[in-house]
Amino acid sequence: MNNLKARLAKERRFRLYGILSIALALTLLSILFISIFSQGYTAFQETKIQLDINFEQSVLDPKKTKDWDVVKKANFNILIKNSINELFPDVSGRSQKRKLKKLISTSGEYQLRNYIKNNIEAIGTTKKMWLLADDDVDMLIKGHINRSLPENERRIDNDELKWIEVLETKKIIKKFFNKTFFTSGDSAESEQSGILGALLGSLFALSITLIISFPIGIATAIYLEEFAPKNNKFIDFIEVNINNLAAVPSIIFGLLGLAIFLNFFELPRSAPLVGGMVLSLMTLPTIIISSRVSMKAVPPSIKEGALGVGASEIQAVFHHVVPVAIPGMLTGTIIGMARALGESAPLLVIGMVAFIVDIPQSVTDPATALPIQIYLWADTPERGFVERTSAAIIVLLIFLILMNSLAVYLRQRFEKDIN
Amino acid sequence: MYNTDVMNDNKNIIDSDDLISQTPSKLDNAKTVGNIHVEDPRIIAKNINVYYDNKIAINNVSIDIGKNEVLAMIGPSGCGKSTFLRCFNRMNDTIESCIVEGELYLDNENILDKKTDVVPLRAKVGMVFQKPNPFPKSVYDNVAYGPKIHGMAKNKIELDEIVIKSLEKAGLYEEVKDRLDTPGTSLSGGQQQRLCIARTIAVNPEVILMDEPCSALDPIATARIEELIYELKENFTIIIVTHSMQQAARVSQRTAYFHLGSLIEVGSTDKIFTTPQHKLTESYITGRFG
Ligand SMILES: Nc1ncnc2c1ncn2[C@@H]1O[C@H](COP(=O)(O)OP(=O)(O)OP(=O)(O)O)[C@@H](O)[C@H]1O
Ligand SMILES: [Mg+2]
């Protein structure tokens, strides 16, 4: 009787410990999420200013050629200057005027250029256009700069503040969904920088990793588990080494990639191709080990049953063992890939850490990767990059969550198929 | 209960009381009692030795098995019945530590020869395992798998026919006919065993090895399987391992008694159960140990 009571109390206590530890983990996780999200969510908006742009014939195309090759040499900045000066006619003096122009991001010029390139007929007309604001303006509008601070303690001085307030009363300064963040590469100006370059870099590298490590990993696992001779010194040696590889720090794989892929095979530096190859070295042992574990979990009696009705060894393995083990194999692969997505050390070594503005078009173009972009931005003190760092972390986390949900989904689907 | 009077009456009984506790190696010179040969043998086993990690599990066993014969193998747990049975379809190959020596002829071909292809052999010699091991697939696919890989059905209709016939023979069809696509693993233990029997007979084997096929079945299902064995015997050779003397008596023509890896006694079933020649056999049958 007493014994039973003690045992029940023990069980209850044990359950309590379990719940407490889960609660602790969840709390820490939500603190992490809340802090990242509260810092990062503003990065999903960008501030734009509306200007009446007069695409003056005399500035853009005085000879009326209507030829883009001629027009593209024109100075589009003048259009912005003219427009904003018209808005504030009482601003005078070169430096004041320059300060006024600086409310608009330097990307404004490219925006106009692109517009005229696609609508050459618009030359000579006037159009209302929303131009990207400078990052300091952006920060002020998002409330990251305190307007009540003394002038010398904020990045926006009194003149600028006055102008912005005029724009606000005219309702021609507004926050939009931040398309730039998802459509451009890195930039020295925070308002023009985006995640797309790094995202594509990561996706390219991960596809290479998947293409290399999935088939090789699964095939190795199946061979070692089902067909390799047992009690063979050489096979044992290989097994020990695969297990060792899983424990090797990832930066070592980066150095290996540097020595072999870059220096020996002379593959392009900073390329997702090499990044993917290095990451697949790192992912392979994970995939092999988890695949073997899931194949070991298949009861041998199933294979015996298949052999018993006259299936060959290969048929028994591929018809009965592999289908049962597939969910585990896929889960292992996706977890390996998720680890590769978050990995930065080996990519640093092979040069995927450069400041790259262009968006990679193929696996051989120089690129960075998501974790590296986070590292680069986190290293920049500007407030605009601080929020982008958090936003990039959010994007990375979303990808990780998507991949892990995919793993769960696949596992459930295959399990349903089997049972 | 063991009856000493009976024993004393029978002068032929070899006195081997001490053998009961012997190790296999000490049984070396214990020769099989009874006639191991038959007139028209289908299978001839000659001097079979089986070792697990150099530990002997089957010790110099020789026996013939006739055409259209049901041979029952009985003996205490761990005496090597399953091990010996698994020699007939080379199933011991799958156990790394297992070594099989000797000669085993099936239709005049030594199946223990390294050159023998085990795939056609196992199609010809079907096996029902001691523990039910259905594939984690649907009931239908469980039965259809063998015919499929051996190309026994030209189309879906033929395959359906084989599946239904096999399930009917195994006495399972009525129970599962409207859930052929549910997983085989969701059936009850006894149903699973009958599914495995259906799976085995679906490939039309000529020899069927059954390792305690009825140990998980109720009397009704057992009766159904015994009926099946009776039907199959017309065309097939059947070797059945069983712990039930009654079952051995009901279904088999000959019975072989194993003890600690040795074949102690072989003979026609009625003789073995009424007038066993060897003291060990007698002790086992009368329930003194086992
Ligand atoms: N895979 C194995 N590895 C090592 N030893 C084994 C293996 N399988 C069986 N043995 C041994 O071989 C001997 C015979 O086993 P076997 O399974 O043939 O007995 P059995 O007569 O079928 O018993 P039961 O009636 O309990 O099924 C036993 O001593 C057992 O321990
Ligand atoms: Mg057994």
Short mmCIF file of C-alpha atoms in Angstrom, two decimals, chain B:
data_model
loop_
_atom_site.label_atom_id
_atom_site.label_comp_id
_atom_site.label_asym_id
_atom_site.label_seq_id
_atom_site.Cartn_x
_atom_site.Cartn_y
_atom_site.Cartn_z
CA MET B 1 1.42 -39.65 -16.68
CA TYR B 2 4.58 -41.65 -17.09
CA ASN B 3 3.99 -45.31 -16.62
CA THR B 4 6.88 -47.56 -15.62
CA ASP B 5 4.95 -50.74 -16.32
CA VAL B 6 4.63 -49.88 -19.98
CA MET B 7 8.30 -49.16 -20.16
CA ASN B 8 9.33 -52.43 -18.59
CA ASP B 9 7.05 -54.35 -20.91
CA ASN B 10 8.84 -52.97 -23.89
CA LYS B 11 12.23 -54.60 -24.10
CA ASN B 12 13.27 -52.59 -27.09
CA ILE B 13 13.47 -49.34 -25.22
CA ILE B 14 17.06 -48.22 -25.11
CA ASP B 15 18.11 -47.24 -21.66
CA SER B 16 19.31 -43.67 -21.92
CA ASP B 17 17.99 -42.00 -18.81
CA ASP B 18 21.22 -40.08 -18.42
CA LEU B 19 21.01 -38.81 -22.01
CA ILE B 20 18.14 -36.51 -21.09
CA SER B 21 20.53 -34.07 -19.54
CA GLN B 22 23.31 -34.61 -22.06
CA THR B 23 24.90 -32.00 -24.23
CA PRO B 24 24.69 -32.47 -28.02
CA SER B 25 28.31 -33.56 -28.34
CA LYS B 26 27.76 -36.40 -25.93
CA LEU B 27 24.84 -37.55 -28.05
CA ASP B 28 27.19 -37.97 -30.99
CA ASN B 29 26.99 -41.71 -31.15
CA ALA B 30 23.30 -41.87 -30.36
CA LYS B 31 22.07 -43.29 -33.65
CA THR B 32 18.62 -42.52 -34.91
CA VAL B 33 16.12 -45.18 -34.03
CA GLY B 34 13.61 -46.30 -36.64
CA ASN B 35 13.82 -46.25 -40.41
CA ILE B 36 14.99 -42.93 -41.79
CA HIS B 37 14.45 -44.10 -45.36
CA VAL B 38 11.28 -44.19 -47.41
CA GLU B 39 10.52 -45.97 -50.63
CA ASP B 40 10.03 -43.05 -52.95
CA PRO B 41 11.94 -40.10 -51.45
CA ARG B 42 11.46 -36.56 -52.62
CA ILE B 43 13.91 -35.05 -50.18
CA ILE B 44 17.02 -36.76 -48.85
CA ALA B 45 18.96 -35.15 -46.03
CA LYS B 46 22.40 -36.65 -45.43
CA ASN B 47 24.53 -35.93 -42.39
CA ILE B 48 23.31 -32.42 -41.81
CA ASN B 49 25.24 -30.41 -39.24
CA VAL B 50 24.29 -26.86 -38.35
CA TYR B 51 26.41 -24.56 -36.24
CA TYR B 52 25.68 -21.15 -34.74
CA ASP B 53 28.96 -19.39 -33.92
CA ASN B 54 30.65 -22.80 -33.85
CA LYS B 55 28.05 -24.01 -31.34
CA ILE B 56 26.42 -27.11 -32.77
CA ALA B 57 22.62 -26.88 -33.15
CA ILE B 58 21.93 -29.83 -35.47
CA ASN B 59 24.10 -32.87 -35.08
CA ASN B 60 24.51 -35.28 -37.98
CA VAL B 61 20.89 -35.64 -38.97
CA SER B 62 19.88 -37.83 -41.92
CA ILE B 63 16.31 -38.40 -43.04
CA ASP B 64 14.27 -39.04 -46.17
CA ILE B 65 10.96 -37.41 -46.88
CA GLY B 66 8.60 -39.01 -49.32
CA LYS B 67 6.41 -37.58 -52.04
CA ASN B 68 2.96 -36.49 -50.83
CA GLU B 69 4.01 -37.04 -47.28
CA VAL B 70 3.41 -34.97 -44.20
CA LEU B 71 6.32 -35.19 -41.80
CA ALA B 72 5.83 -33.87 -38.29
CA MET B 73 8.84 -32.73 -36.33
CA ILE B 74 8.44 -32.73 -32.58
CA GLY B 75 10.76 -32.21 -29.67
CA PRO B 76 11.40 -30.00 -26.69
CA SER B 77 11.89 -26.27 -27.14
CA GLY B 78 15.35 -25.35 -28.39
CA CYS B 79 16.13 -28.79 -29.77
CA GLY B 80 16.70 -27.46 -33.28
CA LYS B 81 13.44 -28.11 -35.12
CA SER B 82 13.25 -24.63 -36.60
CA THR B 83 16.95 -24.69 -37.43
CA PHE B 84 16.60 -27.98 -39.29
CA LEU B 85 13.44 -26.82 -41.05
CA ARG B 86 15.18 -23.69 -42.27
CA CYS B 87 17.78 -25.83 -44.05
CA PHE B 88 15.19 -26.95 -46.60
CA ASN B 89 14.80 -23.50 -48.15
CA ARG B 90 18.29 -22.23 -47.25
CA MET B 91 16.75 -19.70 -44.89
CA ASN B 92 19.71 -20.18 -42.57
CA ASP B 93 21.75 -18.28 -45.18
CA THR B 94 20.27 -15.09 -43.80
CA ILE B 95 21.84 -15.68 -40.39
CA GLU B 96 25.42 -14.53 -40.54
CA SER B 97 26.75 -16.84 -37.85
CA CYS B 98 25.00 -19.93 -39.14
CA ILE B 99 26.91 -22.67 -40.98
CA VAL B 100 25.17 -25.63 -42.58
CA GLU B 101 27.10 -28.78 -43.55
CA GLY B 102 26.02 -31.93 -45.29
CA GLU B 103 23.95 -32.80 -48.32
CA LEU B 104 20.29 -32.09 -48.88
CA TYR B 105 18.73 -33.39 -52.08
CA LEU B 106 15.47 -32.08 -53.42
CA ASP B 107 14.47 -33.84 -56.64
CA ASN B 108 18.06 -35.11 -56.93
CA GLU B 109 19.61 -31.68 -56.72
CA ASN B 110 21.81 -30.80 -53.76
CA ILE B 111 20.23 -27.59 -52.57
CA LEU B 112 23.00 -26.92 -50.08
CA ASP B 113 25.37 -26.55 -53.02
CA LYS B 114 26.74 -23.01 -53.24
CA LYS B 115 25.70 -22.95 -56.90
CA THR B 116 22.01 -23.48 -56.18
CA ASP B 117 19.97 -20.36 -56.86
CA VAL B 118 17.92 -19.74 -53.73
CA VAL B 119 15.25 -17.65 -55.49
CA PRO B 120 13.60 -20.49 -57.47
CA LEU B 121 14.32 -22.82 -54.56
CA ARG B 122 12.32 -20.64 -52.18
CA ALA B 123 9.51 -20.33 -54.68
CA LYS B 124 9.40 -24.13 -54.81
CA VAL B 125 9.85 -24.60 -51.06
CA GLY B 126 7.46 -22.25 -49.29
CA MET B 127 7.68 -21.46 -45.61
CA VAL B 128 5.31 -20.39 -42.89
CA PHE B 129 7.28 -18.87 -40.05
CA GLN B 130 6.95 -19.52 -36.36
CA LYS B 131 5.96 -15.92 -35.64
CA PRO B 132 3.42 -14.33 -38.03
CA ASN B 133 5.29 -11.79 -40.16
CA PRO B 134 2.89 -10.14 -42.60
CA PHE B 135 4.31 -7.35 -44.73
CA PRO B 136 3.28 -3.86 -43.60
CA LYS B 137 1.10 -3.64 -46.70
CA SER B 138 -2.53 -4.35 -47.46
CA VAL B 139 -3.99 -7.82 -47.04
CA TYR B 140 -4.29 -8.04 -50.81
CA ASP B 141 -0.69 -7.01 -51.46
CA ASN B 142 0.56 -9.48 -48.87
CA VAL B 143 -0.88 -12.37 -50.81
CA ALA B 144 -0.29 -10.88 -54.26
CA TYR B 145 3.39 -10.17 -53.65
CA GLY B 146 4.73 -13.67 -54.40
CA PRO B 147 2.68 -14.23 -57.57
CA LYS B 148 3.65 -10.75 -58.74
CA ILE B 149 7.41 -11.18 -58.45
CA HIS B 150 7.25 -14.60 -60.06
CA GLY B 151 5.05 -13.31 -62.89
CA MET B 152 2.38 -15.88 -62.15
CA ALA B 153 -0.55 -13.71 -63.20
CA LYS B 154 -0.94 -12.21 -66.64
CA ASN B 155 -3.40 -9.55 -65.52
CA LYS B 156 -5.26 -8.12 -62.58
CA ILE B 157 -8.14 -10.56 -62.95
CA GLU B 158 -5.86 -13.58 -62.69
CA LEU B 159 -4.06 -12.01 -59.75
CA ASP B 160 -7.37 -11.35 -57.99
CA GLU B 161 -8.28 -14.96 -58.52
CA ILE B 162 -5.02 -16.24 -57.02
CA VAL B 163 -5.38 -13.92 -54.04
CA ILE B 164 -8.97 -14.90 -53.32
CA LYS B 165 -8.28 -18.62 -53.77
CA SER B 166 -5.27 -18.51 -51.47
CA LEU B 167 -7.19 -16.60 -48.81
CA GLU B 168 -10.04 -19.08 -49.09
CA LYS B 169 -7.70 -22.04 -48.72
CA ALA B 170 -6.15 -20.47 -45.64
CA GLY B 171 -9.65 -20.00 -44.22
CA LEU B 172 -9.32 -16.25 -44.00
CA TYR B 173 -11.31 -14.97 -46.96
CA GLU B 174 -14.69 -14.72 -45.24
CA GLU B 175 -13.19 -12.59 -42.48
CA VAL B 176 -11.31 -10.14 -44.67
CA LYS B 177 -13.21 -10.09 -47.96
CA ASP B 178 -14.48 -6.55 -47.46
CA ARG B 179 -11.26 -5.12 -46.13
CA LEU B 180 -8.65 -6.43 -48.51
CA ASP B 181 -7.00 -3.03 -48.58
CA THR B 182 -6.53 -2.68 -44.84
CA PRO B 183 -2.99 -3.33 -43.65
CA GLY B 184 -2.12 -6.94 -42.93
CA THR B 185 -0.52 -5.86 -39.68
CA SER B 186 -3.90 -4.67 -38.35
CA LEU B 187 -5.31 -8.21 -38.32
CA SER B 188 -5.41 -10.31 -35.15
CA GLY B 189 -2.47 -12.61 -34.42
CA GLY B 190 -4.29 -15.70 -35.67
CA GLN B 191 -5.55 -13.91 -38.76
CA GLN B 192 -2.01 -12.73 -39.45
CA GLN B 193 -0.76 -16.30 -39.31
CA ARG B 194 -3.43 -17.43 -41.76
CA LEU B 195 -2.52 -14.47 -43.97
CA CYS B 196 1.08 -15.74 -43.97
CA ILE B 197 -0.15 -19.19 -44.91
CA ALA B 198 -2.17 -17.69 -47.77
CA ARG B 199 0.91 -15.74 -48.83
CA THR B 200 2.94 -18.94 -48.93
CA ILE B 201 0.46 -21.07 -50.87
CA ALA B 202 -0.20 -18.24 -53.34
CA VAL B 203 3.09 -19.01 -55.09
CA ASN B 204 2.11 -22.66 -55.48
CA PRO B 205 5.09 -24.23 -53.71
CA GLU B 206 5.74 -27.94 -54.09
CA VAL B 207 7.15 -28.33 -50.63
CA ILE B 208 5.73 -26.42 -47.68
CA LEU B 209 7.62 -25.89 -44.45
CA MET B 210 5.43 -24.95 -41.52
CA ASP B 211 6.97 -23.84 -38.26
CA GLU B 212 4.28 -24.18 -35.62
CA PRO B 213 1.66 -22.67 -37.93
CA CYS B 214 -1.15 -23.09 -35.43
CA SER B 215 0.47 -21.87 -32.24
CA ALA B 216 -1.50 -18.60 -32.42
CA LEU B 217 -4.77 -20.05 -33.66
CA ASP B 218 -8.02 -21.05 -31.98
CA PRO B 219 -9.35 -24.60 -32.40
CA ILE B 220 -11.62 -23.61 -35.31
CA ALA B 221 -8.85 -21.95 -37.30
CA THR B 222 -6.53 -24.80 -36.38
CA ALA B 223 -9.01 -27.28 -37.75
CA ARG B 224 -9.22 -25.22 -40.94
CA ILE B 225 -5.42 -25.28 -41.34
CA GLU B 226 -5.27 -28.98 -40.66
CA GLU B 227 -7.91 -29.50 -43.33
CA LEU B 228 -5.77 -27.41 -45.64
CA ILE B 229 -2.72 -29.55 -44.88
CA TYR B 230 -4.81 -32.60 -45.65
CA GLU B 231 -5.83 -31.13 -49.02
CA LEU B 232 -2.34 -29.92 -49.89
CA LYS B 233 -0.81 -33.30 -49.14
CA GLU B 234 -2.41 -34.64 -52.33
CA ASN B 235 0.10 -32.66 -54.35
CA PHE B 236 2.73 -31.39 -51.98
CA THR B 237 5.33 -32.48 -49.52
CA ILE B 238 4.78 -30.89 -46.15
CA ILE B 239 7.09 -30.65 -43.16
CA ILE B 240 5.41 -29.33 -40.07
CA VAL B 241 6.93 -28.46 -36.71
CA THR B 242 4.45 -28.67 -33.90
CA HIS B 243 4.29 -28.78 -30.15
CA SER B 244 0.90 -30.40 -30.22
CA MET B 245 1.05 -34.20 -30.23
CA GLN B 246 -2.60 -34.33 -31.19
CA GLN B 247 -1.93 -32.22 -34.21
CA ALA B 248 1.05 -34.31 -35.24
CA ALA B 249 -1.11 -37.41 -34.84
CA ARG B 250 -3.93 -35.88 -36.87
CA VAL B 251 -2.05 -34.54 -39.86
CA SER B 252 1.18 -36.47 -40.34
CA GLN B 253 2.12 -39.86 -41.74
CA ARG B 254 5.59 -39.87 -40.21
CA THR B 255 6.96 -38.20 -37.13
CA ALA B 256 10.52 -37.29 -36.26
CA TYR B 257 11.55 -36.68 -32.69
CA PHE B 258 14.46 -34.30 -32.07
CA HIS B 259 16.40 -33.90 -28.89
CA LEU B 260 19.29 -31.47 -28.28
CA GLY B 261 20.08 -31.22 -31.96
CA SER B 262 19.95 -34.92 -32.70
CA LEU B 263 17.29 -36.85 -34.54
CA ILE B 264 16.41 -39.46 -31.95
CA GLU B 265 13.66 -41.39 -33.61
CA VAL B 266 11.70 -41.50 -36.85
CA GLY B 267 8.76 -43.65 -37.68
CA SER B 268 5.20 -43.77 -38.83
CA THR B 269 3.13 -41.50 -36.69
CA ASP B 270 0.91 -44.14 -35.14
CA LYS B 271 3.94 -46.21 -34.14
CA ILE B 272 5.76 -43.27 -32.59
CA PHE B 273 2.77 -42.35 -30.49
CA THR B 274 1.77 -45.83 -29.50
CA THR B 275 5.03 -47.76 -29.24
CA PRO B 276 8.02 -45.43 -29.16
CA GLN B 277 11.32 -47.27 -29.36
CA HIS B 278 13.59 -44.75 -27.68
CA LYS B 279 13.31 -43.87 -24.05
CA LEU B 280 13.66 -40.13 -24.78
CA THR B 281 10.80 -40.24 -27.26
CA GLU B 282 8.65 -42.08 -24.82
CA SER B 283 9.46 -39.67 -22.03
CA TYR B 284 8.62 -36.70 -24.22
CA ILE B 285 5.38 -38.13 -25.53
CA THR B 286 4.18 -39.20 -22.13
CA GLY B 287 4.92 -35.73 -20.88
CA ARG B 288 7.80 -36.46 -18.54
CA PHE B 289 9.69 -33.47 -19.90
CA GLY B 290 9.55 -31.09 -22.79
#
